[in-house]
Amino acid sequence: MTTELHEGPLETATEVAAPVRRTWREQRERRRRRRIWMEEILGWILVPAIVVGCYWAAEGVMTALGTSPSAILNGFNMVTSGF
């Protein structure tokens, strides 16, 4: 069985630095950065979910009314072709 030897002075507990207290401006900036990141993440998740939900809602309304997107586009094309 082998062991690794550490050559040189050992670190003492007094060499470990205490965490530095940040100023209120630095704390505010860190909170702002975290908030911006969270807003970006939520945006990337919620926006596609909202778009898909709106599509499904529109499809459901059209199905309930007995029509479809293709039927609406065909009717629109017929109306515009008369101009």
mmCIF file of C-alpha atoms in Angstrom:
data_model
loop_
_atom_site.group_PDB
_atom_site.id
_atom_site.type_symbol
_atom_site.label_atom_id
_atom_site.label_comp_id
_atom_site.label_asym_id
_atom_site.label_seq_id
_atom_site.Cartn_x
_atom_site.Cartn_y
_atom_site.Cartn_z
ATOM 1 C CA MET A 1 0.000 0.000 0.000
ATOM 2 C CA THR A 2 1.383 3.378 -0.936
ATOM 3 C CA THR A 3 0.707 6.816 0.441
ATOM 4 C CA GLU A 4 1.378 10.214 -1.010
ATOM 5 C CA LEU A 5 3.690 12.388 1.003
ATOM 6 C CA HIS A 6 3.179 16.109 1.214
ATOM 7 C CA GLU A 7 6.434 17.942 1.306
ATOM 8 C CA GLY A 8 6.381 21.528 2.461
ATOM 9 C CA PRO A 9 4.688 23.518 5.162
ATOM 10 C CA LEU A 10 1.198 22.534 6.212
ATOM 11 C CA GLU A 11 -1.607 25.025 5.881
ATOM 12 C CA THR A 12 -2.897 26.420 9.127
ATOM 13 C CA ALA A 13 -6.461 27.347 9.952
ATOM 14 C CA THR A 14 -5.521 31.024 10.217
ATOM 15 C CA GLU A 15 -4.676 31.170 6.509
ATOM 16 C CA VAL A 16 -8.283 30.505 5.500
ATOM 17 C CA ALA A 17 -9.860 33.846 4.678
ATOM 18 C CA ALA A 18 -13.291 34.720 6.002
ATOM 19 C CA PRO A 19 -15.910 35.473 3.349
ATOM 20 C CA VAL A 20 -15.815 39.114 2.322
ATOM 21 C CA ARG A 21 -18.975 41.071 3.083
ATOM 22 C CA ARG A 22 -20.258 42.735 -0.038
ATOM 23 C CA THR A 23 -21.481 46.300 -0.187
ATOM 24 C CA TRP A 24 -25.162 46.992 -0.698
ATOM 25 C CA ARG A 25 -24.495 47.952 -4.314
ATOM 26 C CA GLU A 26 -22.755 44.646 -4.994
ATOM 27 C CA GLN A 27 -25.568 42.751 -3.291
ATOM 28 C CA ARG A 28 -28.141 44.636 -5.353
ATOM 29 C CA GLU A 29 -26.228 43.879 -8.559
ATOM 30 C CA ARG A 30 -26.060 40.160 -7.708
ATOM 31 C CA ARG A 31 -29.802 40.066 -6.987
ATOM 32 C CA ARG A 32 -30.457 41.873 -10.265
ATOM 33 C CA ARG A 33 -28.313 39.407 -12.241
ATOM 34 C CA ARG A 34 -30.062 36.437 -10.646
ATOM 35 C CA ARG A 35 -33.475 37.956 -11.363
ATOM 36 C CA ILE A 36 -32.567 38.588 -15.006
ATOM 37 C CA TRP A 37 -31.355 35.000 -15.418
ATOM 38 C CA MET A 38 -34.537 33.625 -13.856
ATOM 39 C CA GLU A 39 -36.665 35.819 -16.109
ATOM 40 C CA GLU A 40 -34.776 34.545 -19.163
ATOM 41 C CA ILE A 41 -35.211 30.920 -18.121
ATOM 42 C CA LEU A 42 -38.915 31.419 -17.435
ATOM 43 C CA GLY A 43 -39.289 33.194 -20.762
ATOM 44 C CA TRP A 44 -37.718 30.315 -22.670
ATOM 45 C CA ILE A 45 -40.087 27.894 -20.924
ATOM 46 C CA LEU A 46 -43.328 29.871 -20.695
ATOM 47 C CA VAL A 47 -43.456 31.580 -24.097
ATOM 48 C CA PRO A 48 -43.489 28.327 -26.117
ATOM 49 C CA ALA A 49 -45.981 26.847 -23.646
ATOM 50 C CA ILE A 50 -48.275 29.864 -24.084
ATOM 51 C CA VAL A 51 -47.987 29.750 -27.892
ATOM 52 C CA VAL A 52 -48.810 26.036 -28.008
ATOM 53 C CA GLY A 53 -51.675 26.569 -25.558
ATOM 54 C CA CYS A 54 -53.123 29.350 -27.711
ATOM 55 C CA TYR A 55 -52.903 27.112 -30.777
ATOM 56 C CA TRP A 56 -54.716 24.300 -28.984
ATOM 57 C CA ALA A 57 -57.351 26.736 -27.708
ATOM 58 C CA ALA A 58 -57.928 28.108 -31.230
ATOM 59 C CA GLU A 59 -58.175 24.566 -32.605
ATOM 60 C CA GLY A 60 -60.670 23.653 -29.892
ATOM 61 C CA VAL A 61 -62.824 26.705 -30.567
ATOM 62 C CA MET A 62 -62.821 26.039 -34.309
ATOM 63 C CA THR A 63 -63.685 22.383 -33.772
ATOM 64 C CA ALA A 64 -66.521 23.385 -31.431
ATOM 65 C CA LEU A 65 -67.849 25.756 -34.104
ATOM 66 C CA GLY A 66 -67.583 23.051 -36.773
ATOM 67 C CA THR A 67 -64.855 24.578 -38.906
ATOM 68 C CA SER A 68 -61.103 24.235 -39.460
ATOM 69 C CA PRO A 69 -58.178 26.540 -40.270
ATOM 70 C CA SER A 70 -58.086 25.297 -43.878
ATOM 71 C CA ALA A 71 -61.804 26.062 -44.326
ATOM 72 C CA ILE A 72 -61.271 29.578 -42.969
ATOM 73 C CA LEU A 73 -58.291 30.145 -45.318
ATOM 74 C CA ASN A 74 -60.299 28.855 -48.299
ATOM 75 C CA GLY A 75 -63.132 31.256 -47.472
ATOM 76 C CA PHE A 76 -60.672 34.128 -47.068
ATOM 77 C CA ASN A 77 -59.098 33.323 -50.437
ATOM 78 C CA MET A 78 -62.541 33.261 -52.088
ATOM 79 C CA VAL A 79 -63.386 36.676 -50.623
ATOM 80 C CA THR A 80 -60.052 38.223 -51.639
ATOM 81 C CA SER A 81 -60.162 36.752 -55.143
ATOM 82 C CA GLY A 82 -63.275 38.816 -55.827
ATOM 83 C CA PHE A 83 -61.383 42.075 -55.409
#
